[in-house]
Amino acid sequence: MTTGPQYEHTQKGWTYVALYTGALAALAGAWFSRDDRPAMIIVCVAACCMGLLALCFQTLTVRDEGEHLGVRFGPLAVFRTDVPYAEITAVETARSSIIDGWGIHWMPGRGWTYNLWGFDCVRITLGRKTIRIGTDDPEGLAGFLKIKIAPDGSSPWLLAGD
């Protein structure tokens, strides 16, 4: 039996639609270039890569997994990370900029970004490291994390009226 707060939220992005469309267009191109075997193979490989990327970046699930927060892109969960609660020193809602972008990447001075769609995010500080998790539920995720990292399980931030 689990005790304490729990959190799980899945955000659905829309870039996968463009990737699937590109993959289908590439397959159609491969069909029309079937007389040129090397070109057909290259286009088929590109279509498969676009299809795999679409499967990898269709959703972003953020979930309480006991001692850490799990961040998973999916439904094919190739790209993921875990954020140990014990290492979190600060949590705040934030807005990412166009420079932060979407996907998974690291930027000097801004840290790691895990974002699927939109600009709302939660900025998590782990000592000197920063992680931004994009979400369409920034208040819910930040509130959960503040409770989770509070020493006694109650959050002074939420009790103050947040």
Tab-separated table of N, CA and C in Angstrom:
chain	number	residue	atom	x	y	z
A	1	MET	N	0.845	-1.186	0.000
A	1	MET	CA	0.000	0.000	0.000
A	1	MET	C	0.882	1.238	0.000
A	2	THR	N	0.596	2.185	-0.876
A	2	THR	CA	1.387	3.408	-0.936
A	2	THR	C	0.749	4.480	-0.076
A	3	THR	N	1.596	5.326	0.492
A	3	THR	CA	1.103	6.429	1.299
A	3	THR	C	1.652	7.722	0.741
A	4	GLY	N	1.014	8.811	1.123
A	4	GLY	CA	1.488	10.111	0.664
A	4	GLY	C	0.910	10.474	-0.691
A	5	PRO	N	1.307	11.630	-1.162
A	5	PRO	CA	0.755	12.115	-2.424
A	5	PRO	C	1.231	11.298	-3.620
A	6	GLN	N	0.415	11.251	-4.627
A	6	GLN	CA	0.768	10.564	-5.870
A	6	GLN	C	0.468	11.513	-7.020
A	7	TYR	N	1.195	11.347	-8.111
A	7	TYR	CA	0.988	12.207	-9.271
A	7	TYR	C	1.241	11.414	-10.538
A	8	GLU	N	0.373	11.584	-11.506
A	8	GLU	CA	0.599	11.052	-12.841
A	8	GLU	C	-0.190	11.909	-13.821
A	9	HIS	N	0.494	12.382	-14.836
A	9	HIS	CA	-0.159	13.219	-15.840
A	9	HIS	C	0.484	12.948	-17.194
A	10	THR	N	-0.340	12.782	-18.210
A	10	THR	CA	0.149	12.573	-19.576
A	10	THR	C	-0.330	13.712	-20.451
A	11	GLN	N	0.621	14.341	-21.104
A	11	GLN	CA	0.326	15.409	-22.053
A	11	GLN	C	0.497	14.854	-23.461
A	12	LYS	N	-0.420	15.219	-24.331
A	12	LYS	CA	-0.329	14.771	-25.718
A	12	LYS	C	0.099	15.949	-26.582
A	13	GLY	N	1.122	15.732	-27.380
A	13	GLY	CA	1.590	16.767	-28.299
A	13	GLY	C	1.001	16.536	-29.674
A	14	TRP	N	1.307	17.439	-30.593
A	14	TRP	CA	0.743	17.324	-31.932
A	14	TRP	C	1.799	17.269	-33.026
A	15	THR	N	3.063	17.355	-32.673
A	15	THR	CA	4.106	17.293	-33.700
A	15	THR	C	4.160	15.914	-34.353
A	16	TYR	N	3.688	14.907	-33.662
A	16	TYR	CA	3.712	13.561	-34.235
A	16	TYR	C	2.858	13.470	-35.500
A	17	VAL	N	1.812	14.292	-35.589
A	17	VAL	CA	0.968	14.282	-36.787
A	17	VAL	C	1.798	14.687	-38.007
A	18	ALA	N	2.624	15.718	-37.847
A	18	ALA	CA	3.492	16.152	-38.950
A	18	ALA	C	4.511	15.067	-39.292
A	19	LEU	N	5.028	14.381	-38.261
A	19	LEU	CA	5.997	13.314	-38.522
A	19	LEU	C	5.357	12.135	-39.258
A	20	TYR	N	4.158	11.746	-38.844
A	20	TYR	CA	3.462	10.663	-39.553
A	20	TYR	C	3.138	11.077	-40.989
A	21	THR	N	2.718	12.322	-41.167
A	21	THR	CA	2.420	12.816	-42.514
A	21	THR	C	3.672	12.796	-43.380
A	22	GLY	N	4.792	13.248	-42.794
A	22	GLY	CA	6.060	13.212	-43.529
A	22	GLY	C	6.474	11.793	-43.880
A	23	ALA	N	6.248	10.872	-42.953
A	23	ALA	CA	6.600	9.470	-43.210
A	23	ALA	C	5.752	8.898	-44.347
A	24	LEU	N	4.459	9.204	-44.328
A	24	LEU	CA	3.588	8.721	-45.410
A	24	LEU	C	3.971	9.343	-46.752
A	25	ALA	N	4.302	10.629	-46.739
A	25	ALA	CA	4.729	11.289	-47.979
A	25	ALA	C	6.034	10.672	-48.487
A	26	ALA	N	6.943	10.358	-47.563
A	26	ALA	CA	8.210	9.734	-47.967
A	26	ALA	C	7.970	8.346	-48.549
A	27	LEU	N	7.054	7.591	-47.951
A	27	LEU	CA	6.740	6.267	-48.503
A	27	LEU	C	6.121	6.383	-49.899
A	28	ALA	N	5.277	7.388	-50.085
A	28	ALA	CA	4.716	7.612	-51.426
A	28	ALA	C	5.836	7.971	-52.403
A	29	GLY	N	6.780	8.793	-51.937
A	29	GLY	CA	7.926	9.141	-52.778
A	29	GLY	C	8.771	7.925	-53.111
A	30	ALA	N	8.919	7.036	-52.149
A	30	ALA	CA	9.682	5.805	-52.391
A	30	ALA	C	8.983	4.944	-53.443
A	31	TRP	N	7.663	4.902	-53.374
A	31	TRP	CA	6.909	4.122	-54.355
A	31	TRP	C	7.143	4.656	-55.770
A	32	PHE	N	7.128	5.971	-55.901
A	32	PHE	CA	7.311	6.559	-57.231
A	32	PHE	C	8.760	6.512	-57.705
A	33	SER	N	9.692	6.320	-56.765
A	33	SER	CA	11.107	6.235	-57.169
A	33	SER	C	11.610	4.794	-57.111
A	34	ARG	N	10.716	3.835	-57.198
A	34	ARG	CA	11.105	2.433	-57.046
A	34	ARG	C	12.035	1.948	-58.153
A	35	ASP	N	12.100	2.665	-59.273
A	35	ASP	CA	13.035	2.280	-60.336
A	35	ASP	C	14.474	2.636	-59.969
A	36	ASP	N	14.638	3.619	-59.086
A	36	ASP	CA	15.969	4.019	-58.612
A	36	ASP	C	16.149	3.423	-57.214
A	37	ARG	N	16.659	2.199	-57.165
A	37	ARG	CA	16.722	1.434	-55.911
A	37	ARG	C	17.448	2.164	-54.775
A	38	PRO	N	18.633	2.755	-54.974
A	38	PRO	CA	19.292	3.463	-53.864
A	38	PRO	C	18.438	4.612	-53.314
A	39	ALA	N	17.804	5.366	-54.199
A	39	ALA	CA	16.948	6.466	-53.741
A	39	ALA	C	15.755	5.923	-52.962
A	40	MET	N	15.177	4.837	-53.433
A	40	MET	CA	14.037	4.237	-52.756
A	40	MET	C	14.424	3.782	-51.345
A	41	ILE	N	15.585	3.167	-51.211
A	41	ILE	CA	16.042	2.694	-49.898
A	41	ILE	C	16.261	3.869	-48.954
A	42	ILE	N	16.903	4.922	-49.435
A	42	ILE	CA	17.157	6.104	-48.602
A	42	ILE	C	15.844	6.730	-48.141
A	43	VAL	N	14.891	6.852	-49.040
A	43	VAL	CA	13.602	7.451	-48.691
A	43	VAL	C	12.832	6.556	-47.718
A	44	CYS	N	12.900	5.245	-47.889
A	44	CYS	CA	12.234	4.323	-46.953
A	44	CYS	C	12.852	4.406	-45.560
A	45	VAL	N	14.169	4.499	-45.492
A	45	VAL	CA	14.839	4.641	-44.192
A	45	VAL	C	14.417	5.952	-43.530
A	46	ALA	N	14.353	7.031	-44.308
A	46	ALA	CA	13.905	8.318	-43.758
A	46	ALA	C	12.471	8.214	-43.241
A	47	ALA	N	11.602	7.530	-43.976
A	47	ALA	CA	10.211	7.355	-43.547
A	47	ALA	C	10.137	6.564	-42.243
A	48	CYS	N	10.933	5.518	-42.138
A	48	CYS	CA	10.956	4.720	-40.901
A	48	CYS	C	11.452	5.554	-39.725
A	49	CYS	N	12.468	6.368	-39.939
A	49	CYS	CA	12.984	7.236	-38.868
A	49	CYS	C	11.919	8.227	-38.408
A	50	MET	N	11.202	8.820	-39.359
A	50	MET	CA	10.128	9.753	-38.989
A	50	MET	C	9.022	9.036	-38.219
A	51	GLY	N	8.673	7.833	-38.637
A	51	GLY	CA	7.656	7.065	-37.929
A	51	GLY	C	8.083	6.710	-36.513
A	52	LEU	N	9.344	6.323	-36.344
A	52	LEU	CA	9.859	6.014	-35.003
A	52	LEU	C	9.881	7.252	-34.120
A	53	LEU	N	10.309	8.385	-34.666
A	53	LEU	CA	10.295	9.629	-33.889
A	53	LEU	C	8.877	9.986	-33.463
A	54	ALA	N	7.914	9.787	-34.353
A	54	ALA	CA	6.521	10.064	-34.003
A	54	ALA	C	6.068	9.177	-32.846
A	55	LEU	N	6.461	7.910	-32.859
A	55	LEU	CA	6.114	7.005	-31.755
A	55	LEU	C	6.811	7.397	-30.457
A	56	CYS	N	7.998	7.952	-30.557
A	56	CYS	CA	8.758	8.329	-29.359
A	56	CYS	C	8.275	9.638	-28.741
A	57	PHE	N	7.736	10.551	-29.541
A	57	PHE	CA	7.390	11.882	-29.039
A	57	PHE	C	5.919	12.230	-29.225
A	58	GLN	N	5.051	11.267	-28.997
A	58	GLN	CA	3.616	11.496	-29.104
A	58	GLN	C	3.039	11.981	-27.775
A	59	THR	N	3.573	11.482	-26.667
A	59	THR	CA	3.095	11.865	-25.337
A	59	THR	C	4.278	12.115	-24.409
A	60	LEU	N	4.000	12.843	-23.333
A	60	LEU	CA	4.974	13.042	-22.257
A	60	LEU	C	4.256	12.731	-20.949
A	61	THR	N	4.687	11.670	-20.283
A	61	THR	CA	4.079	11.261	-19.022
A	61	THR	C	5.029	11.572	-17.884
A	62	VAL	N	4.504	12.262	-16.874
A	62	VAL	CA	5.255	12.587	-15.662
A	62	VAL	C	4.542	11.863	-14.531
A	63	ARG	N	5.305	11.035	-13.786
A	63	ARG	CA	4.674	10.149	-12.808
A	63	ARG	C	5.531	10.006	-11.552
A	64	ASP	N	4.859	9.961	-10.406
A	64	ASP	CA	5.517	9.638	-9.143
A	64	ASP	C	5.865	8.158	-9.169
A	65	GLU	N	7.148	7.857	-8.983
A	65	GLU	CA	7.599	6.465	-8.988
A	65	GLU	C	8.328	6.125	-7.688
A	66	GLY	N	7.751	6.551	-6.578
A	66	GLY	CA	8.328	6.219	-5.276
A	66	GLY	C	9.368	7.220	-4.820
A	67	GLU	N	10.631	6.918	-5.088
A	67	GLU	CA	11.731	7.780	-4.653
A	67	GLU	C	12.143	8.807	-5.701
A	68	HIS	N	11.505	8.760	-6.861
A	68	HIS	CA	11.867	9.709	-7.914
A	68	HIS	C	10.652	10.032	-8.788
A	69	LEU	N	10.794	11.110	-9.536
A	69	LEU	CA	9.799	11.511	-10.513
A	69	LEU	C	10.223	10.950	-11.860
A	70	GLY	N	9.368	10.171	-12.489
A	70	GLY	CA	9.674	9.609	-13.803
A	70	GLY	C	9.135	10.515	-14.898
A	71	VAL	N	9.973	10.797	-15.881
A	71	VAL	CA	9.584	11.618	-17.026
A	71	VAL	C	9.788	10.756	-18.263
A	72	ARG	N	8.707	10.436	-18.979
A	72	ARG	CA	8.766	9.495	-20.095
A	72	ARG	C	8.082	10.056	-21.332
A	73	PHE	N	8.799	10.078	-22.432
A	73	PHE	CA	8.179	10.352	-23.722
A	73	PHE	C	7.652	9.024	-24.241
A	74	GLY	N	6.598	9.044	-25.031
A	74	GLY	CA	6.072	7.780	-25.509
A	74	GLY	C	5.106	7.968	-26.643
A	75	PRO	N	4.400	6.919	-27.020
A	75	PRO	CA	4.206	5.671	-26.301
A	75	PRO	C	5.403	4.726	-26.341
A	76	LEU	N	6.304	4.885	-27.277
A	76	LEU	CA	7.526	4.090	-27.305
A	76	LEU	C	8.529	4.800	-26.397
A	77	ALA	N	8.678	4.324	-25.150
A	77	ALA	CA	9.426	5.050	-24.111
A	77	ALA	C	10.936	4.860	-24.219
A	78	VAL	N	11.499	5.311	-25.320
A	78	VAL	CA	12.946	5.234	-25.508
A	78	VAL	C	13.635	6.358	-24.740
A	79	PHE	N	13.016	7.541	-24.728
A	79	PHE	CA	13.608	8.719	-24.098
A	79	PHE	C	12.930	8.972	-22.763
A	80	ARG	N	13.721	8.927	-21.695
A	80	ARG	CA	13.172	9.096	-20.350
A	80	ARG	C	14.265	9.535	-19.396
A	81	THR	N	13.836	10.037	-18.243
A	81	THR	CA	14.766	10.386	-17.179
A	81	THR	C	14.046	10.239	-15.848
A	82	ASP	N	14.824	10.125	-14.797
A	82	ASP	CA	14.297	10.065	-13.436
A	82	ASP	C	14.903	11.208	-12.640
A	83	VAL	N	14.080	11.868	-11.830
A	83	VAL	CA	14.530	12.969	-10.988
A	83	VAL	C	14.340	12.543	-9.536
A	84	PRO	N	15.436	12.223	-8.815
A	84	PRO	CA	15.312	11.796	-7.416
A	84	PRO	C	14.785	12.936	-6.534
A	85	TYR	N	13.747	12.657	-5.756
A	85	TYR	CA	13.181	13.679	-4.878
A	85	TYR	C	14.209	14.190	-3.877
A	86	ALA	N	15.086	13.315	-3.408
A	86	ALA	CA	16.071	13.697	-2.395
A	86	ALA	C	17.045	14.759	-2.903
A	87	GLU	N	17.198	14.884	-4.215
A	87	GLU	CA	18.141	15.856	-4.778
A	87	GLU	C	17.490	17.185	-5.147
A	88	ILE	N	16.166	17.273	-5.076
A	88	ILE	CA	15.465	18.503	-5.460
A	88	ILE	C	15.624	19.543	-4.358
A	89	THR	N	16.107	20.732	-4.742
A	89	THR	CA	16.279	21.820	-3.778
A	89	THR	C	15.276	22.946	-3.981
A	90	ALA	N	14.677	23.068	-5.160
A	90	ALA	CA	13.685	24.112	-5.415
A	90	ALA	C	12.788	23.699	-6.577
A	91	VAL	N	11.545	24.191	-6.518
A	91	VAL	CA	10.550	23.912	-7.558
A	91	VAL	C	9.767	25.192	-7.807
A	92	GLU	N	9.562	25.532	-9.084
A	92	GLU	CA	8.727	26.686	-9.401
A	92	GLU	C	8.118	26.520	-10.788
A	93	THR	N	6.923	27.079	-10.964
A	93	THR	CA	6.343	27.099	-12.298
A	93	THR	C	7.086	28.153	-13.104
A	94	ALA	N	7.160	27.938	-14.402
A	94	ALA	CA	7.894	28.867	-15.265
A	94	ALA	C	7.317	28.800	-16.667
A	95	ARG	N	7.846	29.627	-17.522
A	95	ARG	CA	7.507	29.607	-18.944
A	95	ARG	C	8.806	29.444	-19.709
A	96	SER	N	8.822	28.513	-20.614
A	96	SER	CA	9.992	28.366	-21.470
A	96	SER	C	9.830	29.318	-22.654
A	97	SER	N	10.927	29.585	-23.316
A	97	SER	CA	10.877	30.477	-24.473
A	97	SER	C	11.068	29.656	-25.741
A	98	ILE	N	10.970	30.316	-26.852
A	98	ILE	CA	11.178	29.634	-28.127
A	98	ILE	C	12.598	29.083	-28.203
A	99	ILE	N	13.528	29.722	-27.518
A	99	ILE	CA	14.922	29.248	-27.486
A	99	ILE	C	15.005	27.891	-26.782
A	100	ASP	N	14.184	27.696	-25.736
A	100	ASP	CA	14.193	26.417	-25.021
A	100	ASP	C	13.674	25.293	-25.909
A	101	GLY	N	12.718	25.599	-26.749
A	101	GLY	CA	12.234	24.639	-27.736
A	101	GLY	C	11.504	23.447	-27.150
A	102	TRP	N	11.333	22.446	-27.997
A	102	TRP	CA	10.631	21.224	-27.640
A	102	TRP	C	11.569	20.050	-27.804
A	103	GLY	N	11.256	18.951	-27.156
A	103	GLY	CA	12.101	17.766	-27.220
A	103	GLY	C	12.965	17.652	-25.975
A	104	ILE	N	14.121	17.046	-26.146
A	104	ILE	CA	15.075	16.864	-25.053
A	104	ILE	C	16.371	17.522	-25.479
A	105	HIS	N	16.842	18.443	-24.680
A	105	HIS	CA	18.130	19.061	-24.991
A	105	HIS	C	18.674	19.815	-23.790
A	106	TRP	N	19.953	20.140	-23.862
A	106	TRP	CA	20.636	20.889	-22.822
A	106	TRP	C	21.091	22.215	-23.410
A	107	MET	N	20.893	23.290	-22.647
A	107	MET	CA	21.365	24.605	-23.074
A	107	MET	C	22.205	25.206	-21.960
A	108	PRO	N	23.361	25.788	-22.298
A	108	PRO	CA	24.204	26.405	-21.272
A	108	PRO	C	23.425	27.477	-20.504
A	109	GLY	N	23.542	27.437	-19.196
A	109	GLY	CA	22.884	28.414	-18.350
A	109	GLY	C	21.411	28.151	-18.097
A	110	ARG	N	20.813	27.220	-18.824
A	110	ARG	CA	19.389	26.933	-18.655
A	110	ARG	C	19.135	25.489	-18.246
A	111	GLY	N	20.101	24.617	-18.438
A	111	GLY	CA	19.972	23.226	-18.028
A	111	GLY	C	19.243	22.368	-19.045
A	112	TRP	N	18.750	21.228	-18.555
A	112	TRP	CA	18.053	20.259	-19.398
A	112	TRP	C	16.593	20.655	-19.563
A	113	THR	N	16.064	20.429	-20.745
A	113	THR	CA	14.650	20.660	-21.037
A	113	THR	C	14.044	19.365	-21.563
A	114	TYR	N	12.904	19.001	-20.997
A	114	TYR	CA	12.095	17.877	-21.470
A	114	TYR	C	10.719	18.467	-21.756
A	115	ASN	N	10.422	18.709	-23.019
A	115	ASN	CA	9.194	19.406	-23.360
A	115	ASN	C	8.595	18.819	-24.629
A	116	LEU	N	7.296	18.632	-24.607
A	116	LEU	CA	6.600	18.051	-25.751
A	116	LEU	C	5.863	19.106	-26.559
A	117	TRP	N	5.195	20.023	-25.870
A	117	TRP	CA	4.335	20.960	-26.567
A	117	TRP	C	4.033	22.131	-25.641
A	118	GLY	N	4.053	23.339	-26.135
A	118	GLY	CA	3.692	24.511	-25.343
A	118	GLY	C	4.883	25.100	-24.606
A	119	PHE	N	4.606	26.138	-23.825
A	119	PHE	CA	5.673	26.855	-23.141
A	119	PHE	C	5.564	26.809	-21.618
A	120	ASP	N	4.472	26.254	-21.068
A	120	ASP	CA	4.366	26.112	-19.615
A	120	ASP	C	5.289	24.995	-19.163
A	121	CYS	N	5.975	25.228	-18.046
A	121	CYS	CA	6.880	24.200	-17.537
A	121	CYS	C	7.048	24.356	-16.034
A	122	VAL	N	7.705	23.378	-15.441
A	122	VAL	CA	8.103	23.432	-14.041
A	122	VAL	C	9.621	23.375	-14.021
A	123	ARG	N	10.221	24.371	-13.373
A	123	ARG	CA	11.676	24.423	-13.250
A	123	ARG	C	12.061	23.758	-11.928
A	124	ILE	N	12.861	22.708	-12.035
A	124	ILE	CA	13.306	21.948	-10.868
A	124	ILE	C	14.801	22.180	-10.708
A	125	THR	N	15.188	22.592	-9.514
A	125	THR	CA	16.604	22.807	-9.225
A	125	THR	C	17.103	21.653	-8.381
A	126	LEU	N	18.226	21.078	-8.804
A	126	LEU	CA	18.875	19.993	-8.071
A	126	LEU	C	20.298	20.471	-7.776
A	127	GLY	N	20.460	21.209	-6.689
A	127	GLY	CA	21.773	21.782	-6.393
A	127	GLY	C	22.125	22.817	-7.442
A	128	ARG	N	23.144	22.514	-8.250
A	128	ARG	CA	23.576	23.447	-9.299
A	128	ARG	C	22.975	23.111	-10.664
A	129	LYS	N	22.212	22.028	-10.748
A	129	LYS	CA	21.601	21.624	-12.014
A	129	LYS	C	20.155	22.105	-12.082
A	130	THR	N	19.706	22.358	-13.300
A	130	THR	CA	18.320	22.754	-13.529
A	130	THR	C	17.702	21.835	-14.578
A	131	ILE	N	16.465	21.440	-14.314
A	131	ILE	CA	15.694	20.647	-15.266
A	131	ILE	C	14.364	21.357	-15.468
A	132	ARG	N	13.965	21.523	-16.713
A	132	ARG	CA	12.655	22.082	-17.045
A	132	ARG	C	11.807	20.953	-17.624
A	133	ILE	N	10.646	20.763	-17.028
A	133	ILE	CA	9.722	19.746	-17.523
A	133	ILE	C	8.492	20.461	-18.063
A	134	GLY	N	8.308	20.375	-19.367
A	134	GLY	CA	7.143	20.981	-19.991
A	134	GLY	C	5.887	20.212	-19.613
A	135	THR	N	4.806	20.943	-19.373
A	135	THR	CA	3.556	20.306	-18.970
A	135	THR	C	2.387	21.242	-19.221
A	136	ASP	N	1.214	20.672	-19.434
A	136	ASP	CA	0.010	21.493	-19.489
A	136	ASP	C	-0.678	21.511	-18.120
A	137	ASP	N	0.021	21.037	-17.089
A	137	ASP	CA	-0.445	21.055	-15.699
A	137	ASP	C	0.672	21.581	-14.789
A	138	PRO	N	1.184	22.799	-15.029
A	138	PRO	CA	2.321	23.271	-14.239
A	138	PRO	C	2.000	23.450	-12.754
A	139	GLU	N	0.812	23.952	-12.438
A	139	GLU	CA	0.450	24.163	-11.028
A	139	GLU	C	0.320	22.832	-10.294
A	140	GLY	N	-0.288	21.848	-10.936
A	140	GLY	CA	-0.450	20.538	-10.311
A	140	GLY	C	0.874	19.849	-10.057
A	141	LEU	N	1.775	19.873	-11.045
A	141	LEU	CA	3.082	19.238	-10.887
A	141	LEU	C	3.921	19.959	-9.844
A	142	ALA	N	3.957	21.282	-9.896
A	142	ALA	CA	4.747	22.040	-8.918
A	142	ALA	C	4.203	21.833	-7.505
A	143	GLY	N	2.887	21.851	-7.360
A	143	GLY	CA	2.286	21.622	-6.045
A	143	GLY	C	2.614	20.245	-5.499
A	144	PHE	N	2.525	19.228	-6.345
A	144	PHE	CA	2.870	17.871	-5.926
A	144	PHE	C	4.326	17.805	-5.472
A	145	LEU	N	5.235	18.373	-6.270
A	145	LEU	CA	6.662	18.308	-5.926
A	145	LEU	C	6.971	19.054	-4.636
A	146	LYS	N	6.317	20.178	-4.411
A	146	LYS	CA	6.553	20.934	-3.173
A	146	LYS	C	6.128	20.122	-1.954
A	147	ILE	N	5.026	19.403	-2.073
A	147	ILE	CA	4.596	18.532	-0.973
A	147	ILE	C	5.581	17.376	-0.807
A	148	LYS	N	5.995	16.801	-1.917
A	148	LYS	CA	6.863	15.619	-1.886
A	148	LYS	C	8.223	15.922	-1.268
A	149	ILE	N	8.765	17.112	-1.500
A	149	ILE	CA	10.108	17.412	-0.986
A	149	ILE	C	10.087	18.070	0.387
A	150	ALA	N	8.897	18.409	0.896
A	150	ALA	CA	8.811	18.977	2.242
A	150	ALA	C	9.225	17.912	3.250
A	151	PRO	N	9.998	18.287	4.287
A	151	PRO	CA	10.528	17.294	5.234
A	151	PRO	C	9.465	16.429	5.908
A	152	ASP	N	8.321	17.005	6.258
A	152	ASP	CA	7.298	16.230	6.961
A	152	ASP	C	6.122	15.849	6.067
A	153	GLY	N	6.246	16.102	4.767
A	153	GLY	CA	5.185	15.739	3.839
A	153	GLY	C	4.112	16.792	3.670
A	154	SER	N	4.177	17.872	4.475
A	154	SER	CA	3.223	18.965	4.288
A	154	SER	C	3.980	20.153	3.716
A	155	SER	N	3.368	20.851	2.811
A	155	SER	CA	4.059	21.930	2.124
A	155	SER	C	3.700	23.284	2.714
A	156	PRO	N	4.689	24.042	3.171
A	156	PRO	CA	4.392	25.387	3.648
A	156	PRO	C	3.885	26.282	2.517
A	157	TRP	N	4.261	25.975	1.277
A	157	TRP	CA	3.810	26.788	0.144
A	157	TRP	C	2.307	26.615	-0.057
A	158	LEU	N	1.847	25.373	0.021
A	158	LEU	CA	0.433	25.128	-0.210
A	158	LEU	C	-0.414	25.567	0.978
A	159	LEU	N	0.114	25.439	2.187
A	159	LEU	CA	-0.628	25.851	3.366
A	159	LEU	C	-0.791	27.363	3.417
A	160	ALA	N	0.116	28.089	2.758
A	160	ALA	CA	0.050	29.544	2.763
A	160	ALA	C	-0.997	30.064	1.779
A	161	GLY	N	-1.656	29.182	1.057
A	161	GLY	CA	-2.739	29.614	0.183
A	161	GLY	C	-2.454	29.469	-1.288
A	162	ASP	N	-1.414	28.757	-1.677
A	162	ASP	CA	-1.120	28.563	-3.101
A	162	ASP	C	-2.135	27.664	-3.737
